[in-house]
Amino acid sequence: MRTTNPFDDDKLHEECAVFGIVDNEEAAALTALGLHALQHRGQEAAGIVSFDGVQFPAHREIGLVGDIFGRHSVIQRLNGNAAIGHTRYSTTGEPMMRNVQPLFADLEFGGLAIAHNGNLTNALTMRRELVHQGCIFQSTTDTEIIIHLMAIRRGTVVERLISSLRQVEGAYSIVALASNTLIGVRDPLGVRPLVLGRLGESHILASESCAFDIIGAEYVRDIKPGELIVIDENGVHSHFPFPPMPSRFCVFEYIYFARPDSMVEGTSVYEARKRIGMELAKEAPVDADVIVPIPDSGVPAAIGFSQAAGKPFEYGIIRNHYVGRTFIEPSDEIRHLGVKLKHSANRAYITGKRVVLVDDSIVRGTTSRKIVEMVRQAGAKEVHMRISSPPTTDSCFYGVDTPERSALLAANNDVEEMRQLIGADSLQFISIDGLYRAMGQSERDQDSPHYCDACFTGEYPIPLTDMDSDQDSRQLSLLSEIG
Ligand code: SF4
């Protein structure tokens, strides 16, 4: 049985979120709330591991955070002053309980719980080596590779983690708990986000700052690319164990993944999206009557577009927030209705109007085509589509669920062909330089771009070792069940 939303498969999906807190009597309850705020980064399964001074109570389950941890009895069992948590989005097929994080292992130094957002790009290569050495894997997640590497090393937990991470490649933001020590680390390029917060005397790590707001904590700062932070009874200590590299944060976090009320790299995601919409209006003006977002993710860019264009912004499309899991396995007939179940045209602001639809991306193009058709049926005189990202031409291998390249509309069609396929009167995407301008750069530096933008440019900043070597694709898909 498929449990991912069958009507939401025309978007890229963040695969995971992490949260960790120490020195707080309500550690598990606060972790559950933090994960609830991070639910947009993964809706398949969630887990929390706490430390009660002796044991590491754990609860992992398939489902939404509120359904899993809303039960008082579950939280009560997760006692202790420290906890880490994780939500995940599994890419394909049956969600597997054995892959639900945080993972836990008893190692030489004691218990270790670990949770990971991202994707190791040499996971299969490393796994083969470790299996050859006799390691017995319990899951198909790449995160378990780090546990095995730590198990066969010597030294303190931090020394083992550092030496293990020096062997892996890829994008990772990790939180780990060893007794009352909370550890957070970002990969050397800082592709995935990780932020530090504070609630009274308690320190918190989370994928996004929106997880702090829900529990009344303050955002302190972003963990730096390549930084490993250790939080224990001696305070907060930073290590920089990797050779310094220019950072390559995922620009798609600004465009779509992160929640608009989050601060990323000190920048408001909402503000960034508005600026992208403004830049898009400058690059791709259109004579129209009304600017309409594809809700929810297109809203801030549409506001920016409307302000820069001097045209009214209206909710010409209304989103039904309660569609999805009711229809676990829709028939083809019902699936065809999908877009209408999720979006409906607000005729009062559409009929007889020249409409500009603003969305954040086009992935397969199926949703865009149906929305254009729906807006036309509602009586729009013209339908223009503006997209606040450059064309998505390449897949992501750094922790975001993307269809294979062959399924990406922009990989196989130029913009005019895409326009014809979705049936719009005009279609324009923000340029890659326009995106960088909106993010405060003068243009994309071709030699050293400020962000990871591989899904728009095909320039991957971290080697794709498993892809590049002669690997069995069936085994690669096995490792697609990742955090
Ligand atoms: Fe983000 Fe795209 Fe890079 Fe993946 S490839 S990390 S989605 S910018």
PDB file of C-alpha atoms in Angstrom, residues 9-230:
ATOM      1  CA  ASP A   9       3.846  13.841  -6.617  1.00  0.00           C
ATOM      2  CA  ASP A  10       4.625  16.761  -8.903  1.00  0.00           C
ATOM      3  CA  LYS A  11       6.924  18.475  -6.391  1.00  0.00           C
ATOM      4  CA  LEU A  12      10.406  17.795  -5.177  1.00  0.00           C
ATOM      5  CA  HIS A  13      10.382  16.544  -1.606  1.00  0.00           C
ATOM      6  CA  GLU A  14      12.798  17.214   1.212  1.00  0.00           C
ATOM      7  CA  GLU A  15      13.532  13.869   2.705  1.00  0.00           C
ATOM      8  CA  CYS A  16      14.173  14.546   6.349  1.00  0.00           C
ATOM      9  CA  ALA A  17      14.340  16.870   9.320  1.00  0.00           C
ATOM     10  CA  VAL A  18      16.337  16.581  12.523  1.00  0.00           C
ATOM     11  CA  PHE A  19      15.940  18.022  16.017  1.00  0.00           C
ATOM     12  CA  GLY A  20      17.926  17.643  19.242  1.00  0.00           C
ATOM     13  CA  ILE A  21      17.816  19.153  22.727  1.00  0.00           C
ATOM     14  CA  VAL A  22      19.814  18.717  25.940  1.00  0.00           C
ATOM     15  CA  ASP A  23      19.458  19.851  29.512  1.00  0.00           C
ATOM     16  CA  ASN A  24      15.675  20.037  29.598  1.00  0.00           C
ATOM     17  CA  GLU A  25      13.228  17.976  31.666  1.00  0.00           C
ATOM     18  CA  GLU A  26      10.683  18.129  28.833  1.00  0.00           C
ATOM     19  CA  ALA A  27      13.195  17.010  26.203  1.00  0.00           C
ATOM     20  CA  ALA A  28      10.974  14.463  24.435  1.00  0.00           C
ATOM     21  CA  ALA A  29       7.847  16.646  24.439  1.00  0.00           C
ATOM     22  CA  LEU A  30       9.809  19.606  23.049  1.00  0.00           C
ATOM     23  CA  THR A  31      11.365  17.343  20.427  1.00  0.00           C
ATOM     24  CA  ALA A  32       7.895  16.192  19.358  1.00  0.00           C
ATOM     25  CA  LEU A  33       6.778  19.811  19.016  1.00  0.00           C
ATOM     26  CA  GLY A  34       9.926  20.681  17.080  1.00  0.00           C
ATOM     27  CA  LEU A  35       9.355  17.767  14.716  1.00  0.00           C
ATOM     28  CA  HIS A  36       5.756  18.877  14.283  1.00  0.00           C
ATOM     29  CA  ALA A  37       7.001  22.281  13.057  1.00  0.00           C
ATOM     30  CA  LEU A  38       9.366  20.445  10.693  1.00  0.00           C
ATOM     31  CA  GLN A  39       6.693  18.106   9.332  1.00  0.00           C
ATOM     32  CA  HIS A  40       6.897  19.711   5.871  1.00  0.00           C
ATOM     33  CA  ARG A  41      10.353  18.118   5.468  1.00  0.00           C
ATOM     34  CA  GLY A  42       9.070  14.557   5.763  1.00  0.00           C
ATOM     35  CA  GLN A  43       5.655  13.036   6.316  1.00  0.00           C
ATOM     36  CA  GLU A  44       6.328   9.329   6.154  1.00  0.00           C
ATOM     37  CA  ALA A  45       7.595   8.401   9.594  1.00  0.00           C
ATOM     38  CA  ALA A  46       9.085   9.924  12.730  1.00  0.00           C
ATOM     39  CA  GLY A  47      11.077   8.874  15.754  1.00  0.00           C
ATOM     40  CA  ILE A  48      12.509  10.152  19.024  1.00  0.00           C
ATOM     41  CA  VAL A  49      15.297   8.695  21.170  1.00  0.00           C
ATOM     42  CA  SER A  50      15.844  10.179  24.633  1.00  0.00           C
ATOM     43  CA  PHE A  51      18.442   9.525  27.345  1.00  0.00           C
ATOM     44  CA  ASP A  52      17.226   9.029  30.915  1.00  0.00           C
ATOM     45  CA  GLY A  53      20.632   8.784  32.587  1.00  0.00           C
ATOM     46  CA  VAL A  54      20.968   5.045  31.994  1.00  0.00           C
ATOM     47  CA  GLN A  55      18.848   3.936  29.062  1.00  0.00           C
ATOM     48  CA  PHE A  56      17.912   5.354  25.669  1.00  0.00           C
ATOM     49  CA  PRO A  57      14.114   4.987  25.422  1.00  0.00           C
ATOM     50  CA  ALA A  58      12.990   5.153  21.795  1.00  0.00           C
ATOM     51  CA  HIS A  59       9.799   5.369  19.810  1.00  0.00           C
ATOM     52  CA  ARG A  60       9.631   5.171  16.020  1.00  0.00           C
ATOM     53  CA  GLU A  61       6.537   4.830  13.920  1.00  0.00           C
ATOM     54  CA  ILE A  62       5.181   5.258  10.407  1.00  0.00           C
ATOM     55  CA  GLY A  63       2.878   8.288  10.236  1.00  0.00           C
ATOM     56  CA  LEU A  64       2.642  11.969  11.052  1.00  0.00           C
ATOM     57  CA  VAL A  65       4.339  13.493  14.082  1.00  0.00           C
ATOM     58  CA  GLY A  66       1.081  14.609  15.694  1.00  0.00           C
ATOM     59  CA  ASP A  67      -0.477  11.173  15.345  1.00  0.00           C
ATOM     60  CA  ILE A  68       2.598   9.401  16.708  1.00  0.00           C
ATOM     61  CA  PHE A  69       3.639  11.685  19.556  1.00  0.00           C
ATOM     62  CA  GLY A  70       0.289  13.291  20.368  1.00  0.00           C
ATOM     63  CA  ARG A  71      -0.333  10.312  22.631  1.00  0.00           C
ATOM     64  CA  HIS A  72       0.621  11.188  26.194  1.00  0.00           C
ATOM     65  CA  SER A  73       1.690   7.622  26.987  1.00  0.00           C
ATOM     66  CA  VAL A  74       4.299   7.695  24.213  1.00  0.00           C
ATOM     67  CA  ILE A  75       5.920  10.917  25.385  1.00  0.00           C
ATOM     68  CA  GLN A  76       5.796   9.808  29.026  1.00  0.00           C
ATOM     69  CA  ARG A  77       7.881   6.748  28.223  1.00  0.00           C
ATOM     70  CA  LEU A  78      10.562   8.911  26.548  1.00  0.00           C
ATOM     71  CA  ASN A  79      11.879  10.314  29.801  1.00  0.00           C
ATOM     72  CA  GLY A  80      15.202  12.028  30.374  1.00  0.00           C
ATOM     73  CA  ASN A  81      16.801  15.433  29.921  1.00  0.00           C
ATOM     74  CA  ALA A  82      18.084  14.891  26.393  1.00  0.00           C
ATOM     75  CA  ALA A  83      16.473  13.744  23.162  1.00  0.00           C
ATOM     76  CA  ILE A  84      16.913  13.752  19.406  1.00  0.00           C
ATOM     77  CA  GLY A  85      14.216  13.274  16.776  1.00  0.00           C
ATOM     78  CA  HIS A  86      13.755  12.796  13.071  1.00  0.00           C
ATOM     79  CA  THR A  87      11.007  12.922  10.441  1.00  0.00           C
ATOM     80  CA  ARG A  88      11.497  11.283   7.106  1.00  0.00           C
ATOM     81  CA  TYR A  89      10.048  11.097   3.652  1.00  0.00           C
ATOM     82  CA  SER A  90      10.768   7.774   2.012  1.00  0.00           C
ATOM     83  CA  THR A  91      11.345   8.014  -1.676  1.00  0.00           C
ATOM     84  CA  THR A  92       9.652   4.967  -3.074  1.00  0.00           C
ATOM     85  CA  GLY A  93       7.589   1.955  -2.181  1.00  0.00           C
ATOM     86  CA  GLU A  94       6.817   0.508   1.186  1.00  0.00           C
ATOM     87  CA  PRO A  95       8.035   2.554   4.129  1.00  0.00           C
ATOM     88  CA  MET A  96      10.297   0.283   6.159  1.00  0.00           C
ATOM     89  CA  MET A  97      10.228   0.438   9.948  1.00  0.00           C
ATOM     90  CA  ARG A  98      13.869  -0.581  10.134  1.00  0.00           C
ATOM     91  CA  ASN A  99      14.808   2.631   8.321  1.00  0.00           C
ATOM     92  CA  VAL A 100      12.920   4.975  10.636  1.00  0.00           C
ATOM     93  CA  GLN A 101      15.372   7.188  12.500  1.00  0.00           C
ATOM     94  CA  PRO A 102      16.955   8.072  14.873  1.00  0.00           C
ATOM     95  CA  LEU A 103      19.035   4.913  14.567  1.00  0.00           C
ATOM     96  CA  PHE A 104      20.519   3.564  17.787  1.00  0.00           C
ATOM     97  CA  ALA A 105      23.501   1.330  18.545  1.00  0.00           C
ATOM     98  CA  ASP A 106      25.397   0.207  21.634  1.00  0.00           C
ATOM     99  CA  LEU A 107      29.036   0.891  20.890  1.00  0.00           C
ATOM    100  CA  GLU A 108      32.207   0.452  22.932  1.00  0.00           C
ATOM    101  CA  PHE A 109      31.773   3.865  24.578  1.00  0.00           C
ATOM    102  CA  GLY A 110      28.052   3.368  25.267  1.00  0.00           C
ATOM    103  CA  GLY A 111      24.810   4.136  23.450  1.00  0.00           C
ATOM    104  CA  LEU A 112      24.651   6.324  20.356  1.00  0.00           C
ATOM    105  CA  ALA A 113      21.505   7.678  18.690  1.00  0.00           C
ATOM    106  CA  ILE A 114      21.914   9.372  15.334  1.00  0.00           C
ATOM    107  CA  ALA A 115      19.602  11.163  12.886  1.00  0.00           C
ATOM    108  CA  HIS A 116      20.511  12.501   9.458  1.00  0.00           C
ATOM    109  CA  ASN A 117      19.123  14.848   6.823  1.00  0.00           C
ATOM    110  CA  GLY A 118      20.843  14.490   3.469  1.00  0.00           C
ATOM    111  CA  ASN A 119      22.336  11.737   1.381  1.00  0.00           C
ATOM    112  CA  LEU A 120      25.771  10.125   1.285  1.00  0.00           C
ATOM    113  CA  THR A 121      26.863   9.873  -2.331  1.00  0.00           C
ATOM    114  CA  ASN A 122      29.411   7.101  -1.684  1.00  0.00           C
ATOM    115  CA  ALA A 123      27.011   5.096   0.504  1.00  0.00           C
ATOM    116  CA  LEU A 124      26.929   1.998  -1.673  1.00  0.00           C
ATOM    117  CA  THR A 125      30.697   1.955  -2.079  1.00  0.00           C
ATOM    118  CA  MET A 126      31.198   2.331   1.685  1.00  0.00           C
ATOM    119  CA  ARG A 127      28.545  -0.240   2.467  1.00  0.00           C
ATOM    120  CA  ARG A 128      30.175  -2.828   0.240  1.00  0.00           C
ATOM    121  CA  GLU A 129      33.509  -2.273   1.953  1.00  0.00           C
ATOM    122  CA  LEU A 130      31.973  -2.537   5.415  1.00  0.00           C
ATOM    123  CA  VAL A 131      29.993  -5.663   4.564  1.00  0.00           C
ATOM    124  CA  HIS A 132      33.235  -7.144   3.219  1.00  0.00           C
ATOM    125  CA  GLN A 133      34.820  -6.401   6.604  1.00  0.00           C
ATOM    126  CA  GLY A 134      32.022  -8.309   8.350  1.00  0.00           C
ATOM    127  CA  CYS A 135      29.607  -5.519   9.333  1.00  0.00           C
ATOM    128  CA  ILE A 136      25.993  -6.662   9.510  1.00  0.00           C
ATOM    129  CA  PHE A 137      23.559  -3.944   8.441  1.00  0.00           C
ATOM    130  CA  GLN A 138      20.135  -3.683  10.024  1.00  0.00           C
ATOM    131  CA  SER A 139      18.691  -1.072   7.659  1.00  0.00           C
ATOM    132  CA  THR A 140      19.122   0.225   4.130  1.00  0.00           C
ATOM    133  CA  THR A 141      19.772   3.803   5.253  1.00  0.00           C
ATOM    134  CA  ASP A 142      23.079   5.432   4.483  1.00  0.00           C
ATOM    135  CA  THR A 143      23.092   6.774   8.058  1.00  0.00           C
ATOM    136  CA  GLU A 144      23.941   3.308   9.373  1.00  0.00           C
ATOM    137  CA  ILE A 145      27.262   3.476   7.530  1.00  0.00           C
ATOM    138  CA  ILE A 146      28.352   6.198   9.963  1.00  0.00           C
ATOM    139  CA  ILE A 147      27.474   3.956  12.934  1.00  0.00           C
ATOM    140  CA  HIS A 148      29.545   1.054  11.568  1.00  0.00           C
ATOM    141  CA  LEU A 149      32.469   3.341  10.807  1.00  0.00           C
ATOM    142  CA  MET A 150      32.324   4.685  14.383  1.00  0.00           C
ATOM    143  CA  ALA A 151      32.110   1.168  15.817  1.00  0.00           C
ATOM    144  CA  ILE A 152      35.358   0.018  14.240  1.00  0.00           C
ATOM    145  CA  ARG A 153      37.321   3.093  15.229  1.00  0.00           C
ATOM    146  CA  ARG A 154      38.986   4.013  18.545  1.00  0.00           C
ATOM    147  CA  GLY A 155      38.849   7.138  20.657  1.00  0.00           C
ATOM    148  CA  THR A 156      36.121   9.327  22.091  1.00  0.00           C
ATOM    149  CA  VAL A 157      32.706   9.560  20.487  1.00  0.00           C
ATOM    150  CA  VAL A 158      33.679  12.872  18.872  1.00  0.00           C
ATOM    151  CA  GLU A 159      36.993  11.513  17.573  1.00  0.00           C
ATOM    152  CA  ARG A 160      35.242   8.463  16.120  1.00  0.00           C
ATOM    153  CA  LEU A 161      32.562  10.584  14.480  1.00  0.00           C
ATOM    154  CA  ILE A 162      35.111  12.942  12.933  1.00  0.00           C
ATOM    155  CA  SER A 163      37.231  10.150  11.556  1.00  0.00           C
ATOM    156  CA  SER A 164      34.130   8.396  10.186  1.00  0.00           C
ATOM    157  CA  LEU A 165      32.817  11.519   8.481  1.00  0.00           C
ATOM    158  CA  ARG A 166      36.192  12.025   6.821  1.00  0.00           C
ATOM    159  CA  GLN A 167      35.490   8.824   4.901  1.00  0.00           C
ATOM    160  CA  VAL A 168      32.021   9.642   3.661  1.00  0.00           C
ATOM    161  CA  GLU A 169      30.983  11.936   0.836  1.00  0.00           C
ATOM    162  CA  GLY A 170      27.684  13.687   0.365  1.00  0.00           C
ATOM    163  CA  ALA A 171      25.331  16.135   1.993  1.00  0.00           C
ATOM    164  CA  TYR A 172      24.538  15.733   5.647  1.00  0.00           C
ATOM    165  CA  SER A 173      23.201  17.591   8.622  1.00  0.00           C
ATOM    166  CA  ILE A 174      23.424  15.196  11.540  1.00  0.00           C
ATOM    167  CA  VAL A 175      22.334  15.264  15.159  1.00  0.00           C
ATOM    168  CA  ALA A 176      23.635  12.576  17.507  1.00  0.00           C
ATOM    169  CA  LEU A 177      23.134  11.818  21.179  1.00  0.00           C
ATOM    170  CA  ALA A 178      25.676   9.968  23.316  1.00  0.00           C
ATOM    171  CA  SER A 179      24.570  10.021  26.974  1.00  0.00           C
ATOM    172  CA  ASN A 180      23.964  13.694  27.751  1.00  0.00           C
ATOM    173  CA  THR A 181      26.184  14.912  24.928  1.00  0.00           C
ATOM    174  CA  LEU A 182      24.392  16.368  21.914  1.00  0.00           C
ATOM    175  CA  ILE A 183      26.429  16.602  18.722  1.00  0.00           C
ATOM    176  CA  GLY A 184      25.512  18.406  15.504  1.00  0.00           C
ATOM    177  CA  VAL A 185      27.479  18.467  12.273  1.00  0.00           C
ATOM    178  CA  ARG A 186      27.077  19.827   8.746  1.00  0.00           C
ATOM    179  CA  ASP A 187      28.944  18.550   5.726  1.00  0.00           C
ATOM    180  CA  PRO A 188      31.938  20.632   4.576  1.00  0.00           C
ATOM    181  CA  LEU A 189      29.869  22.410   1.890  1.00  0.00           C
ATOM    182  CA  GLY A 190      26.871  22.949   4.184  1.00  0.00           C
ATOM    183  CA  VAL A 191      24.382  21.733   1.589  1.00  0.00           C
ATOM    184  CA  ARG A 192      21.600  20.959   4.062  1.00  0.00           C
ATOM    185  CA  PRO A 193      20.602  23.353   6.866  1.00  0.00           C
ATOM    186  CA  LEU A 194      21.193  23.038  10.635  1.00  0.00           C
ATOM    187  CA  VAL A 195      20.583  25.783  13.169  1.00  0.00           C
ATOM    188  CA  LEU A 196      21.374  26.334  16.834  1.00  0.00           C
ATOM    189  CA  GLY A 197      18.785  27.649  19.266  1.00  0.00           C
ATOM    190  CA  ARG A 198      18.387  28.257  22.957  1.00  0.00           C
ATOM    191  CA  LEU A 199      15.544  27.833  25.428  1.00  0.00           C
ATOM    192  CA  GLY A 200      16.627  29.100  28.862  1.00  0.00           C
ATOM    193  CA  GLU A 201      19.659  26.965  29.718  1.00  0.00           C
ATOM    194  CA  SER A 202      18.837  24.346  27.089  1.00  0.00           C
ATOM    195  CA  HIS A 203      20.566  24.206  23.722  1.00  0.00           C
ATOM    196  CA  ILE A 204      18.741  22.982  20.656  1.00  0.00           C
ATOM    197  CA  LEU A 205      19.725  21.871  17.155  1.00  0.00           C
ATOM    198  CA  ALA A 206      17.157  21.759  14.364  1.00  0.00           C
ATOM    199  CA  SER A 207      16.896  21.668  10.597  1.00  0.00           C
ATOM    200  CA  GLU A 208      15.073  25.005  10.567  1.00  0.00           C
ATOM    201  CA  SER A 209      14.417  27.843  12.977  1.00  0.00           C
ATOM    202  CA  CYS A 210      10.631  27.381  12.726  1.00  0.00           C
ATOM    203  CA  ALA A 211      11.175  24.480  15.155  1.00  0.00           C
ATOM    204  CA  PHE A 212      12.369  27.018  17.753  1.00  0.00           C
ATOM    205  CA  ASP A 213       9.372  29.321  17.421  1.00  0.00           C
ATOM    206  CA  ILE A 214       6.879  26.602  18.310  1.00  0.00           C
ATOM    207  CA  ILE A 215       8.581  25.963  21.673  1.00  0.00           C
ATOM    208  CA  GLY A 216       9.407  29.604  22.462  1.00  0.00           C
ATOM    209  CA  ALA A 217      13.140  29.136  21.892  1.00  0.00           C
ATOM    210  CA  GLU A 218      15.398  31.743  20.302  1.00  0.00           C
ATOM    211  CA  TYR A 219      17.394  31.295  17.102  1.00  0.00           C
ATOM    212  CA  VAL A 220      21.087  31.709  17.909  1.00  0.00           C
ATOM    213  CA  ARG A 221      22.844  31.021  14.603  1.00  0.00           C
ATOM    214  CA  ASP A 222      23.341  28.603  11.737  1.00  0.00           C
ATOM    215  CA  ILE A 223      25.842  25.805  12.265  1.00  0.00           C
ATOM    216  CA  LYS A 224      28.614  26.637   9.776  1.00  0.00           C
ATOM    217  CA  PRO A 225      29.471  24.392   6.835  1.00  0.00           C
ATOM    218  CA  GLY A 226      31.928  21.769   8.063  1.00  0.00           C
ATOM    219  CA  GLU A 227      31.306  22.676  11.709  1.00  0.00           C
ATOM    220  CA  LEU A 228      30.880  19.996  14.351  1.00  0.00           C
ATOM    221  CA  ILE A 229      29.289  21.296  17.533  1.00  0.00           C
ATOM    222  CA  VAL A 230      29.396  19.465  20.862  1.00  0.00           C
TER     223      VAL A 230
END
